[in-house]
mmCIF file with all atom_site columns, N, CA and C in Angstrom:
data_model
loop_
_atom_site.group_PDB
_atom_site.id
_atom_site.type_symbol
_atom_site.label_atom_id
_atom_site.label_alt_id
_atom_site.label_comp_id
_atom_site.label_asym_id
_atom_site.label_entity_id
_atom_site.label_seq_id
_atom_site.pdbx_PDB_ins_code
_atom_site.Cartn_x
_atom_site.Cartn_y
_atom_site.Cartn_z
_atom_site.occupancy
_atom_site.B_iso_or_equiv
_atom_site.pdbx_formal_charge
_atom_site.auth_seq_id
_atom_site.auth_comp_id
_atom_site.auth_asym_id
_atom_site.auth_atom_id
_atom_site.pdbx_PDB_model_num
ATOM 1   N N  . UNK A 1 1  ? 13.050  -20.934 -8.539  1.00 86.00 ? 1  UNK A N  1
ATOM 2   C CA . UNK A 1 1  ? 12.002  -20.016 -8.134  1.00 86.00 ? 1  UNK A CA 1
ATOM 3   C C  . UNK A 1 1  ? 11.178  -19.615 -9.345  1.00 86.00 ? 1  UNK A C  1
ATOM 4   N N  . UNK A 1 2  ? 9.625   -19.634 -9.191  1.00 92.00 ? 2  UNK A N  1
ATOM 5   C CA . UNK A 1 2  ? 9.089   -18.955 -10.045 1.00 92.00 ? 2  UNK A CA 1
ATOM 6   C C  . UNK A 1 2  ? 8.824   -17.475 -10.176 1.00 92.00 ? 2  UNK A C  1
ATOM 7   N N  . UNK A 1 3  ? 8.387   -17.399 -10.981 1.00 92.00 ? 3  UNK A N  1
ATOM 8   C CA . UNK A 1 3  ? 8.317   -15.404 -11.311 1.00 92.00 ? 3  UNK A CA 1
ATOM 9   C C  . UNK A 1 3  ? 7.190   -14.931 -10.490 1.00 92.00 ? 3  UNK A C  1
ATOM 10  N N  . UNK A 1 4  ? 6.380   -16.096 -9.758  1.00 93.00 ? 4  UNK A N  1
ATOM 11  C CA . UNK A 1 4  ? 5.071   -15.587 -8.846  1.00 93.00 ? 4  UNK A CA 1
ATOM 12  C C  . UNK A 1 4  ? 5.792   -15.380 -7.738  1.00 93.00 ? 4  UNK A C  1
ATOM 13  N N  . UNK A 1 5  ? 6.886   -16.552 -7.580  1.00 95.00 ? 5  UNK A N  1
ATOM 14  C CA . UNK A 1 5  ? 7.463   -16.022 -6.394  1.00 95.00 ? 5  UNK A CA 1
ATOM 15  C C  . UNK A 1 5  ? 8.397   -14.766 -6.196  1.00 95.00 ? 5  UNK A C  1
ATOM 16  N N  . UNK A 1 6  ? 9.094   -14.582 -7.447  1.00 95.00 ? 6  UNK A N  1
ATOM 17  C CA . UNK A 1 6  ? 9.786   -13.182 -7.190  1.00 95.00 ? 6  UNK A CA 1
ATOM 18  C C  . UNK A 1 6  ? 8.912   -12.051 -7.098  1.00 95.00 ? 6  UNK A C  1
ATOM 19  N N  . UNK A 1 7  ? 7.959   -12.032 -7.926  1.00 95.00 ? 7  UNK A N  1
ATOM 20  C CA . UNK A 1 7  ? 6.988   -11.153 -7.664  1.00 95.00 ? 7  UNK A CA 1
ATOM 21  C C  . UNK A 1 7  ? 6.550   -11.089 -6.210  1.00 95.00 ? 7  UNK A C  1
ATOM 22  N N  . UNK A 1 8  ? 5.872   -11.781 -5.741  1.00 96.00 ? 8  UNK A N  1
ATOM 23  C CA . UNK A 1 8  ? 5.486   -11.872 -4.096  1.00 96.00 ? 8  UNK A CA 1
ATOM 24  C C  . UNK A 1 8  ? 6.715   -11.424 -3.343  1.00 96.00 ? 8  UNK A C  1
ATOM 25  N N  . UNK A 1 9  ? 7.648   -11.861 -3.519  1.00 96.00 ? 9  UNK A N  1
ATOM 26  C CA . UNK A 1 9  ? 9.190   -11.498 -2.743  1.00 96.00 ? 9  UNK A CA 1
ATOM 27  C C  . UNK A 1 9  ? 9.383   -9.584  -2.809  1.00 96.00 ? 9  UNK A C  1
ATOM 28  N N  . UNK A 1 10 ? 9.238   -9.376  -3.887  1.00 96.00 ? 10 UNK A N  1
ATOM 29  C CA . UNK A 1 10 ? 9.578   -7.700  -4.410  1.00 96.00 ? 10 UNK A CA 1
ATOM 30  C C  . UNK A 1 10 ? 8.785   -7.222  -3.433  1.00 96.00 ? 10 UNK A C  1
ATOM 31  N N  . UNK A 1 11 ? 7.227   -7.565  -3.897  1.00 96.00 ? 11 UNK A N  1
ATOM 32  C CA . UNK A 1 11 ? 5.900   -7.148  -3.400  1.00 96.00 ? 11 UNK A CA 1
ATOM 33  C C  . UNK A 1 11 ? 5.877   -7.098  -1.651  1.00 96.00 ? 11 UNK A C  1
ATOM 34  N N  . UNK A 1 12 ? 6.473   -8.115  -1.315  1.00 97.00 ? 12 UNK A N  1
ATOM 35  C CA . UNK A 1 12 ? 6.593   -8.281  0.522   1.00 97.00 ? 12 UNK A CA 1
ATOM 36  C C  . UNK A 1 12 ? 7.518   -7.032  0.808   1.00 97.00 ? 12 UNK A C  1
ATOM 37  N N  . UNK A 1 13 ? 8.861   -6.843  -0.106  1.00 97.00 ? 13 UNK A N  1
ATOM 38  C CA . UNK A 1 13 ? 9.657   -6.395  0.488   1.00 97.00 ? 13 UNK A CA 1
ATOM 39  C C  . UNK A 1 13 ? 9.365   -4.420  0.426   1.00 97.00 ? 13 UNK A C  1
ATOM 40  N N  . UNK A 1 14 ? 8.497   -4.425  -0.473  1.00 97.00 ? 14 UNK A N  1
ATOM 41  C CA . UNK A 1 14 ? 7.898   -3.135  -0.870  1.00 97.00 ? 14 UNK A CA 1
ATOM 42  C C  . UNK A 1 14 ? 7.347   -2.661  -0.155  1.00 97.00 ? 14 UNK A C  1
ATOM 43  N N  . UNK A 1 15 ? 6.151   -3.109  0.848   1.00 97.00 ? 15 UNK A N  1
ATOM 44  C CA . UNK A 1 15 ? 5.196   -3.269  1.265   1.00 97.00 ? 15 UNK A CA 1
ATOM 45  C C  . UNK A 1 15 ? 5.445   -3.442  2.814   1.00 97.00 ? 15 UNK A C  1
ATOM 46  N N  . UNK A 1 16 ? 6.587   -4.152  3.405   1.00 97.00 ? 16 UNK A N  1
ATOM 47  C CA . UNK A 1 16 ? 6.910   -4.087  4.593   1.00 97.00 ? 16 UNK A CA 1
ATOM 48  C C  . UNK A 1 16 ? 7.672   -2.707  4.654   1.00 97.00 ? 16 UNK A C  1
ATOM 49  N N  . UNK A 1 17 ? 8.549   -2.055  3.674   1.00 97.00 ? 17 UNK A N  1
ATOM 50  C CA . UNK A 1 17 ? 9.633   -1.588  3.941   1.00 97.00 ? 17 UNK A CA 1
ATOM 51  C C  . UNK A 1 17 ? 8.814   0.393   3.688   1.00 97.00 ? 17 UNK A C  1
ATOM 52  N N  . UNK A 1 18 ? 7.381   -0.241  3.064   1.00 97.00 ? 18 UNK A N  1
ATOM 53  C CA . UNK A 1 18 ? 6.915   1.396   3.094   1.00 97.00 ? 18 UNK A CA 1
ATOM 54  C C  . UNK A 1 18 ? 6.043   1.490   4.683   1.00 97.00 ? 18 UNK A C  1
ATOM 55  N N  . UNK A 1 19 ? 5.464   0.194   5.318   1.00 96.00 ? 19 UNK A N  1
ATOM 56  C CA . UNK A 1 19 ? 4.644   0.623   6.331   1.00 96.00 ? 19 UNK A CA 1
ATOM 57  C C  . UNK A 1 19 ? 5.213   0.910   7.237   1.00 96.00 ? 19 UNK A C  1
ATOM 58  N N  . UNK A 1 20 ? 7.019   0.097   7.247   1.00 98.00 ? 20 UNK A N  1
ATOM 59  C CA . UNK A 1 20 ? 7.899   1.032   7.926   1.00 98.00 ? 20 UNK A CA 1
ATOM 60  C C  . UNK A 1 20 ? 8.055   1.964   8.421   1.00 98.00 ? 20 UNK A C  1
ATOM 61  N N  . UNK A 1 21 ? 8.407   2.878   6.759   1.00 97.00 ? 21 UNK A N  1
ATOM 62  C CA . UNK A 1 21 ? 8.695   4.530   6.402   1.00 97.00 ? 21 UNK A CA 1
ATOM 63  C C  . UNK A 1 21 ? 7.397   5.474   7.258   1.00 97.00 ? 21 UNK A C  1
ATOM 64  N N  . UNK A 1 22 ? 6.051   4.461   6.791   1.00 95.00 ? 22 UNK A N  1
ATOM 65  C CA . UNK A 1 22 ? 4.883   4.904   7.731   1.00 95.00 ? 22 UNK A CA 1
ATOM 66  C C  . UNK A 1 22 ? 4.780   5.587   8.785   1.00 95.00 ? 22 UNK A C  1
ATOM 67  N N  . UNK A 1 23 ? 5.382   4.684   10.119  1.00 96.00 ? 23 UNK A N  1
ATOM 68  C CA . UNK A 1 23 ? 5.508   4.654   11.037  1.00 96.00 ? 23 UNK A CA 1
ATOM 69  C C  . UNK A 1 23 ? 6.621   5.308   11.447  1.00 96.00 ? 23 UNK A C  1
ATOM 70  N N  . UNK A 1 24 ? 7.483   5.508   10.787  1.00 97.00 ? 24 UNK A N  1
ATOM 71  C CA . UNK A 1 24 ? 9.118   6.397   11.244  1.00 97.00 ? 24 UNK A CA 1
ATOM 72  C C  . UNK A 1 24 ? 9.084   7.768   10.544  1.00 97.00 ? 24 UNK A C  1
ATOM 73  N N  . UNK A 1 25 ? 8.585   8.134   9.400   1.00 96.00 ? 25 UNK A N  1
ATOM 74  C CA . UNK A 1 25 ? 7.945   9.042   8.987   1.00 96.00 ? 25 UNK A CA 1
ATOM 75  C C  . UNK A 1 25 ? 8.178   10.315  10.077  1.00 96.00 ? 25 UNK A C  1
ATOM 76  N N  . UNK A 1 26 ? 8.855   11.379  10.137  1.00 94.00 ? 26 UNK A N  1
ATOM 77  C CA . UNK A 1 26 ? 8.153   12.847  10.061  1.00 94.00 ? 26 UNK A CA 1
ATOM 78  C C  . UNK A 1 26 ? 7.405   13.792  9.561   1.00 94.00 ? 26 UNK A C  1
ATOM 79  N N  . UNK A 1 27 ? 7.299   13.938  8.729   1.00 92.00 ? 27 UNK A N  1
ATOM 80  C CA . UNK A 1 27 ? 6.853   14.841  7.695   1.00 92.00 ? 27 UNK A CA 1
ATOM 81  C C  . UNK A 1 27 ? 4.973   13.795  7.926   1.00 92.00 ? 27 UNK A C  1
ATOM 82  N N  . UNK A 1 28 ? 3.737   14.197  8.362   1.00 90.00 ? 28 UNK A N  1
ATOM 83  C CA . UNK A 1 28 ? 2.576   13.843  8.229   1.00 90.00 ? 28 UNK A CA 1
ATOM 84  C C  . UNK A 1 28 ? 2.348   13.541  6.652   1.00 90.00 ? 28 UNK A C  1
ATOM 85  N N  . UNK A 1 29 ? 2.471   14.197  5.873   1.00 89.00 ? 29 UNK A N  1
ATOM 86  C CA . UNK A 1 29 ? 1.852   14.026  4.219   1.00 89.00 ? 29 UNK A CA 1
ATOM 87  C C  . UNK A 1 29 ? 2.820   13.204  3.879   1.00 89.00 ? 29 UNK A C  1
ATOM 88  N N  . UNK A 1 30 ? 4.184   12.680  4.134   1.00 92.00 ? 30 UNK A N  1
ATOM 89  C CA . UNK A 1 30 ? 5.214   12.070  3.774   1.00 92.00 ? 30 UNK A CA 1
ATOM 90  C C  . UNK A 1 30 ? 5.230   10.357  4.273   1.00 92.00 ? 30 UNK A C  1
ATOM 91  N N  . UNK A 1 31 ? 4.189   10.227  5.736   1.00 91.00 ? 31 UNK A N  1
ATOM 92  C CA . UNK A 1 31 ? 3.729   9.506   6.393   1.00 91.00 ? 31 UNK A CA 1
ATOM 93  C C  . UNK A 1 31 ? 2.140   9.207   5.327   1.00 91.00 ? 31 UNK A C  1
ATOM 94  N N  . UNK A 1 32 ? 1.566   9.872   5.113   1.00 90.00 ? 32 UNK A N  1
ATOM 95  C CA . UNK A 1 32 ? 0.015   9.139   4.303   1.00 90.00 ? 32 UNK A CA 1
ATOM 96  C C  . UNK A 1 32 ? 0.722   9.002   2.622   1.00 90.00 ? 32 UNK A C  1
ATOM 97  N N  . UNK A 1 33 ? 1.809   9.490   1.815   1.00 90.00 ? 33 UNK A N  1
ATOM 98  C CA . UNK A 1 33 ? 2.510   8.922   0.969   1.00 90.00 ? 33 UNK A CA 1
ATOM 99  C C  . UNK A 1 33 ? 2.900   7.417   0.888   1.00 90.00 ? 33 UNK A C  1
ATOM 100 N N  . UNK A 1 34 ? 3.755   7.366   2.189   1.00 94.00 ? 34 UNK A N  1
ATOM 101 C CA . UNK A 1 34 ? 3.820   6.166   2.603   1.00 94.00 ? 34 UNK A CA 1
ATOM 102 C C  . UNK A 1 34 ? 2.852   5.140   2.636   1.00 94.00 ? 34 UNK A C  1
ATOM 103 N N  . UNK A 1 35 ? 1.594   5.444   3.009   1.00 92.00 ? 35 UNK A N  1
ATOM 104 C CA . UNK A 1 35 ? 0.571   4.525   3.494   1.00 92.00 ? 35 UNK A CA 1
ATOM 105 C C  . UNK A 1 35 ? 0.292   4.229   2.148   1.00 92.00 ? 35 UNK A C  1
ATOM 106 N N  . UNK A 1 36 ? -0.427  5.126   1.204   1.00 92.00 ? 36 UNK A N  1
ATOM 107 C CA . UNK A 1 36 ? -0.580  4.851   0.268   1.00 92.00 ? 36 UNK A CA 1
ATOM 108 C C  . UNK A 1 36 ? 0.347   3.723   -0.702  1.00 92.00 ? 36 UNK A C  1
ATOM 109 N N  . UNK A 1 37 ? 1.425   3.766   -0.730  1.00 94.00 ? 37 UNK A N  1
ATOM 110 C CA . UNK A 1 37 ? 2.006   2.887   -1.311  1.00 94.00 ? 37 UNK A CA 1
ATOM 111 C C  . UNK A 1 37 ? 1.962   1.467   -0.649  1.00 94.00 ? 37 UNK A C  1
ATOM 112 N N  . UNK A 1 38 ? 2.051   1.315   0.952   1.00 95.00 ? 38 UNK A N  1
ATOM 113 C CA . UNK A 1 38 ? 1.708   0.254   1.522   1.00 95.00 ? 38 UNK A CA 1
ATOM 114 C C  . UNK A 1 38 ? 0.400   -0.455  1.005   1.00 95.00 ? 38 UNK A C  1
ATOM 115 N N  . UNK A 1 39 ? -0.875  0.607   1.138   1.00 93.00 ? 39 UNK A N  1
ATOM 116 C CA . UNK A 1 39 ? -1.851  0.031   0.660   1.00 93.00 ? 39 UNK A CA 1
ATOM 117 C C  . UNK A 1 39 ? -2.091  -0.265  -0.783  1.00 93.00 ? 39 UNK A C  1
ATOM 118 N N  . UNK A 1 40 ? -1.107  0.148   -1.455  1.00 95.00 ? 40 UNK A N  1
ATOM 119 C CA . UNK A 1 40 ? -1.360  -0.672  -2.807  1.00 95.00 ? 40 UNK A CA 1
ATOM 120 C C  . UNK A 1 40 ? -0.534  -2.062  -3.260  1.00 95.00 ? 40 UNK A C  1
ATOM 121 N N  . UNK A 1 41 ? 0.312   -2.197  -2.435  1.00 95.00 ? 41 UNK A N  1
ATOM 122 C CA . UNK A 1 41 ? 0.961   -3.603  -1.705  1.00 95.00 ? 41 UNK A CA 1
ATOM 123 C C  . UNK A 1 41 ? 0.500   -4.256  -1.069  1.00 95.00 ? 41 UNK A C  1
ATOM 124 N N  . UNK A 1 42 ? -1.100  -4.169  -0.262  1.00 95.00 ? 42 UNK A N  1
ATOM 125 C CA . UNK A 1 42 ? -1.681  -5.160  -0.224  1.00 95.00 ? 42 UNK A CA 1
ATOM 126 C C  . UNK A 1 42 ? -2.542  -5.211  -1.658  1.00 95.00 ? 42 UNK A C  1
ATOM 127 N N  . UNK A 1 43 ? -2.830  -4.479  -2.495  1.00 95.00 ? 43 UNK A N  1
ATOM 128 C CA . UNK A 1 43 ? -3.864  -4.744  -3.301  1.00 95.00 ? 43 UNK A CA 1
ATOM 129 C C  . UNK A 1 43 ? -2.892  -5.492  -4.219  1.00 95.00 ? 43 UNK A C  1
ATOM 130 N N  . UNK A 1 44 ? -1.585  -5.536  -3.998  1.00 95.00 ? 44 UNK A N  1
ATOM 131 C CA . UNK A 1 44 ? -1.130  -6.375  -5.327  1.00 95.00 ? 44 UNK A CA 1
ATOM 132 C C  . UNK A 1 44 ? -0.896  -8.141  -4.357  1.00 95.00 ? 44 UNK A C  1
ATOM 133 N N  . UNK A 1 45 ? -0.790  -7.892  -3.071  1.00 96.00 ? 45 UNK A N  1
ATOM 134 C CA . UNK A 1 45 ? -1.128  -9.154  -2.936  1.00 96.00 ? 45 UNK A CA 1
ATOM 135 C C  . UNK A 1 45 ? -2.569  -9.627  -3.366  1.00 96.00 ? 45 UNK A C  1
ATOM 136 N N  . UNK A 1 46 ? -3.734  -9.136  -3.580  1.00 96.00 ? 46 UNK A N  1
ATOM 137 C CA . UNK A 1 46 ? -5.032  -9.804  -3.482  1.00 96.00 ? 46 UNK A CA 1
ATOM 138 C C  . UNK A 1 46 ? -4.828  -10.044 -5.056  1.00 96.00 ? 46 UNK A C  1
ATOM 139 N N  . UNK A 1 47 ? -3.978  -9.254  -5.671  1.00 95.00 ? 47 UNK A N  1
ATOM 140 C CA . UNK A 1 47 ? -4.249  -9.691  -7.233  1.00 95.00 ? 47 UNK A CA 1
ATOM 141 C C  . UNK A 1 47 ? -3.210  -11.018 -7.496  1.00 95.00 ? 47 UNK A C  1
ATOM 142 N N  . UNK A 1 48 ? -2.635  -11.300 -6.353  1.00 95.00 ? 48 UNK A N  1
ATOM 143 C CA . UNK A 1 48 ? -2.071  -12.477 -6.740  1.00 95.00 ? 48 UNK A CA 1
ATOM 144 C C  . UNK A 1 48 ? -2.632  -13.769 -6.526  1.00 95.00 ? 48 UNK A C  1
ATOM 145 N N  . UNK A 1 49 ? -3.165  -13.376 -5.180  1.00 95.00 ? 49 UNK A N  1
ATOM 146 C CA . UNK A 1 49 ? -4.218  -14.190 -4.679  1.00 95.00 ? 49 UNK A CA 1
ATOM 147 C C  . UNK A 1 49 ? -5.366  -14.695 -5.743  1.00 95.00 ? 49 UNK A C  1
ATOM 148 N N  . UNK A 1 50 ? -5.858  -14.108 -6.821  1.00 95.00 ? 50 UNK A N  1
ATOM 149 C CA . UNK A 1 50 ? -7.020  -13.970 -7.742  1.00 95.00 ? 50 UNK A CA 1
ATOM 150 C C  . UNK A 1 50 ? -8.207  -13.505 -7.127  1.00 95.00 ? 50 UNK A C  1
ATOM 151 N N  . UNK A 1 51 ? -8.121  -12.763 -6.404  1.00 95.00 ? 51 UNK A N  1
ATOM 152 C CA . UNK A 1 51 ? -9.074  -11.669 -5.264  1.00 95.00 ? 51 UNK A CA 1
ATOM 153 C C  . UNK A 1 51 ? -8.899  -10.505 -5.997  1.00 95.00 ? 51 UNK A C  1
ATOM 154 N N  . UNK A 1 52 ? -9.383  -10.473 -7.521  1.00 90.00 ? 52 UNK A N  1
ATOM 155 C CA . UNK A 1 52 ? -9.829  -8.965  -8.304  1.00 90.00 ? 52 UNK A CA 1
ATOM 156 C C  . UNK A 1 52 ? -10.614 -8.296  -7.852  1.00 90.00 ? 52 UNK A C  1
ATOM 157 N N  . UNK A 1 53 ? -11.969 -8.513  -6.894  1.00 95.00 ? 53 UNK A N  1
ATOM 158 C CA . UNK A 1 53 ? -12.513 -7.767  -6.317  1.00 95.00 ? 53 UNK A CA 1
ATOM 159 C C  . UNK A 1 53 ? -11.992 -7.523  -5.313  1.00 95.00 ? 53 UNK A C  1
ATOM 160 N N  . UNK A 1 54 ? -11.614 -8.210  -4.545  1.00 94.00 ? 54 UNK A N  1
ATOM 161 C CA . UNK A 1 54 ? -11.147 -7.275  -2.998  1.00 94.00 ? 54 UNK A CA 1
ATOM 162 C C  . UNK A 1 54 ? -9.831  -6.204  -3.394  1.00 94.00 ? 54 UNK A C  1
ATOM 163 N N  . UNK A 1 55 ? -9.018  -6.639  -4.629  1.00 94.00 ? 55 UNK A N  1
ATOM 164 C CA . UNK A 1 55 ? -8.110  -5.439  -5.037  1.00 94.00 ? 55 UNK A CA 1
ATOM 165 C C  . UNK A 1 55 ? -8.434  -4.150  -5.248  1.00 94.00 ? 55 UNK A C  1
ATOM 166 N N  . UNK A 1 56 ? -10.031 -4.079  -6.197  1.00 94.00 ? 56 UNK A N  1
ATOM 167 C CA . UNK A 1 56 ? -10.016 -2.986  -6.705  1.00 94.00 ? 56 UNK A CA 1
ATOM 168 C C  . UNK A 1 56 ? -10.993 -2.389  -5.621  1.00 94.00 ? 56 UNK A C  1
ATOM 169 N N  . UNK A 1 57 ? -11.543 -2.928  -4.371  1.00 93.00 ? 57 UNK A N  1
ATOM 170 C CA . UNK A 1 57 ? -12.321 -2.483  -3.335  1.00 93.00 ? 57 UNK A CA 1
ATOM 171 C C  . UNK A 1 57 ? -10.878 -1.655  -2.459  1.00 93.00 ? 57 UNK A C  1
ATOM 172 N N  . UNK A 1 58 ? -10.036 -2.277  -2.751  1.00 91.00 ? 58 UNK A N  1
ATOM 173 C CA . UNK A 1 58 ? -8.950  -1.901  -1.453  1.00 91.00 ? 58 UNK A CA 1
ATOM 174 C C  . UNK A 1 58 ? -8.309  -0.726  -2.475  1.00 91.00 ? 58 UNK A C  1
ATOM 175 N N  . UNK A 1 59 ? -8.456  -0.308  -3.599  1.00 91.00 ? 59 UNK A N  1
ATOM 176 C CA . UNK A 1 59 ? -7.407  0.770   -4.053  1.00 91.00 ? 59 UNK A CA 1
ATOM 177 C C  . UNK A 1 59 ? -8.768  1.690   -4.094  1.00 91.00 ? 59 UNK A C  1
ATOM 178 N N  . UNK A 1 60 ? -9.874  1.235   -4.513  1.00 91.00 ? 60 UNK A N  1
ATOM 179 C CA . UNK A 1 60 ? -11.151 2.612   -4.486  1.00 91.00 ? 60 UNK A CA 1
ATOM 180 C C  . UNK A 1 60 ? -11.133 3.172   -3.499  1.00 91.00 ? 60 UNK A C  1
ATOM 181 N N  . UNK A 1 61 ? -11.396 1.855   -2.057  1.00 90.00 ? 61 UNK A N  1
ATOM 182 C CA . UNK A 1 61 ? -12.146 2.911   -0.603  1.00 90.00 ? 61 UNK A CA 1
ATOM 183 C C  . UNK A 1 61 ? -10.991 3.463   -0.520  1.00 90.00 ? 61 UNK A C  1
ATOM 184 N N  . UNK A 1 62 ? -9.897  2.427   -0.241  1.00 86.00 ? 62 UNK A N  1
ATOM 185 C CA . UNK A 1 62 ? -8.712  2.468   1.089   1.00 86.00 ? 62 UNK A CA 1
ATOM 186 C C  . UNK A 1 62 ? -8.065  3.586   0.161   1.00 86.00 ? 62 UNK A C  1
ATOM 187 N N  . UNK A 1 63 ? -7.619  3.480   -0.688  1.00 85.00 ? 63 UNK A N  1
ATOM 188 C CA . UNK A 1 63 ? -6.380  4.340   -1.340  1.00 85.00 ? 63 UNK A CA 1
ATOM 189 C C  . UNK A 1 63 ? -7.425  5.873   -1.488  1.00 85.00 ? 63 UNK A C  1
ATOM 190 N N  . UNK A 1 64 ? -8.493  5.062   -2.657  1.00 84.00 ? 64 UNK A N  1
ATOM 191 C CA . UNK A 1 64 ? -9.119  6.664   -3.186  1.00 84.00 ? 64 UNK A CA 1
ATOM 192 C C  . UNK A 1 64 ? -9.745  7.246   -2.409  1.00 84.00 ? 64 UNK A C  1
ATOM 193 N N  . UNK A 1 65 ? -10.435 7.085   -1.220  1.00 87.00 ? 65 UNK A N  1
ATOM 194 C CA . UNK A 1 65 ? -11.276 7.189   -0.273  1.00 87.00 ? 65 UNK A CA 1
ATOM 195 C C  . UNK A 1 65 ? -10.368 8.003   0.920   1.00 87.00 ? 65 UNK A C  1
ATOM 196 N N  . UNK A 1 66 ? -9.731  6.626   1.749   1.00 84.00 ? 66 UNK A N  1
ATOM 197 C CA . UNK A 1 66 ? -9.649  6.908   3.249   1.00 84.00 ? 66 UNK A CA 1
ATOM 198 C C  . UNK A 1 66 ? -8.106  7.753   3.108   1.00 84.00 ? 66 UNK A C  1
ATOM 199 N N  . UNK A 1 67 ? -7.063  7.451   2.082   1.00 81.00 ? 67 UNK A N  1
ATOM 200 C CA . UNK A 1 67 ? -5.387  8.002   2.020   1.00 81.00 ? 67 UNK A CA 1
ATOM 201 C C  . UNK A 1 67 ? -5.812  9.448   1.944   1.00 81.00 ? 67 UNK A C  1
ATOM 202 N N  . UNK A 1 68 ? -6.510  10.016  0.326   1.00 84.00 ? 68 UNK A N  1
ATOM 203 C CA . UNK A 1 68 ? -6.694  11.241  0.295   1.00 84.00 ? 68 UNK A CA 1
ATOM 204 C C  . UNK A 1 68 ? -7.305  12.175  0.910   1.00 84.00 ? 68 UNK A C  1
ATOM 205 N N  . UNK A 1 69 ? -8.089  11.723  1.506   1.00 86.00 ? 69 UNK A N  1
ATOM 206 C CA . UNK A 1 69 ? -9.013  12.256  2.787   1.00 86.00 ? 69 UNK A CA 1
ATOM 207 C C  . UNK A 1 69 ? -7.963  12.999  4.100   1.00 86.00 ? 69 UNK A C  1
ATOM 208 N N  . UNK A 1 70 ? -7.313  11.801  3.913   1.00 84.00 ? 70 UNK A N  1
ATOM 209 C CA . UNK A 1 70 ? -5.928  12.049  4.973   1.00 84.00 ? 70 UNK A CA 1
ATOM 210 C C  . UNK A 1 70 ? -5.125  13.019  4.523   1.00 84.00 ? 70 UNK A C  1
ATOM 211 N N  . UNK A 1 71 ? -4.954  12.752  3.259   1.00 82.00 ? 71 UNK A N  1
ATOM 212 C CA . UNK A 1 71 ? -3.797  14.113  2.760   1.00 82.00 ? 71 UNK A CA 1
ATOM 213 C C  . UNK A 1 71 ? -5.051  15.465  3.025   1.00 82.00 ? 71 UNK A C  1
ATOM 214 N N  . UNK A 1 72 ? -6.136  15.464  2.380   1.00 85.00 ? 72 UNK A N  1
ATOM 215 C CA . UNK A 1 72 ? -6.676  16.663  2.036   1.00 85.00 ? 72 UNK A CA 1
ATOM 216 C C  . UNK A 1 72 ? -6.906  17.309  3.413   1.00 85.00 ? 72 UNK A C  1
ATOM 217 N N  . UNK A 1 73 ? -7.248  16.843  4.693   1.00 86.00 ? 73 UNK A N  1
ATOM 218 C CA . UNK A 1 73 ? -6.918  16.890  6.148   1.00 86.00 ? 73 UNK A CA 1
ATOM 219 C C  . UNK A 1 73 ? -5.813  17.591  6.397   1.00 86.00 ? 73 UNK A C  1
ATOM 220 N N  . UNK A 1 74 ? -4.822  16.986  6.315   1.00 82.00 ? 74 UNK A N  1
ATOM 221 C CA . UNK A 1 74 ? -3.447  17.403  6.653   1.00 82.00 ? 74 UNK A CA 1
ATOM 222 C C  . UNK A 1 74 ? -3.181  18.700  5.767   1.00 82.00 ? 74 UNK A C  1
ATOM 223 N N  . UNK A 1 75 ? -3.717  18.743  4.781   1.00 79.00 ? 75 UNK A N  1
ATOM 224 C CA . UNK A 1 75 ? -3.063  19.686  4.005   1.00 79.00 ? 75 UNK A CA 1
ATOM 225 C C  . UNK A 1 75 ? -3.959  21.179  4.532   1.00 79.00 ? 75 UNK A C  1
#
């Protein structure tokens, strides 16, 4: 195995196992915590991909944008 692949392997297992927590989640702010980390598990897939722009589009809107919006909502 290469180290792209363990990387991708970690990265899948990170990334499935927070959109999970997402979805099973009580706590609302504990649930957009969650998301947030999901969504930066796709941005590390696009950086594997060599999709530097769609990474840093997906951690500006999605993370800096649409997550905190959500927390600042909830809160």
């Amino acid at each position: 195995m290469s180290g792209l692949e363990i990387i991708f392997i970690i990265l899948s297992i990170v990334t499935l196992s927070s959109a999970f927590m997402v979805v099973t989640a009580k706590n609302l702010v504990h649930a957009a915590l969650w998301l947030i980390l999901a969504l930066f598990g796709v941005a590390g897939f696009f950086v594997i991909l060599n999709a530097g722009f769609l990474a840093v589009v997906q951690v500006i809107v999605y993370i800096g944008a649409i997550a905190i919006l959500m927390i600042f909502a909830i809160m």
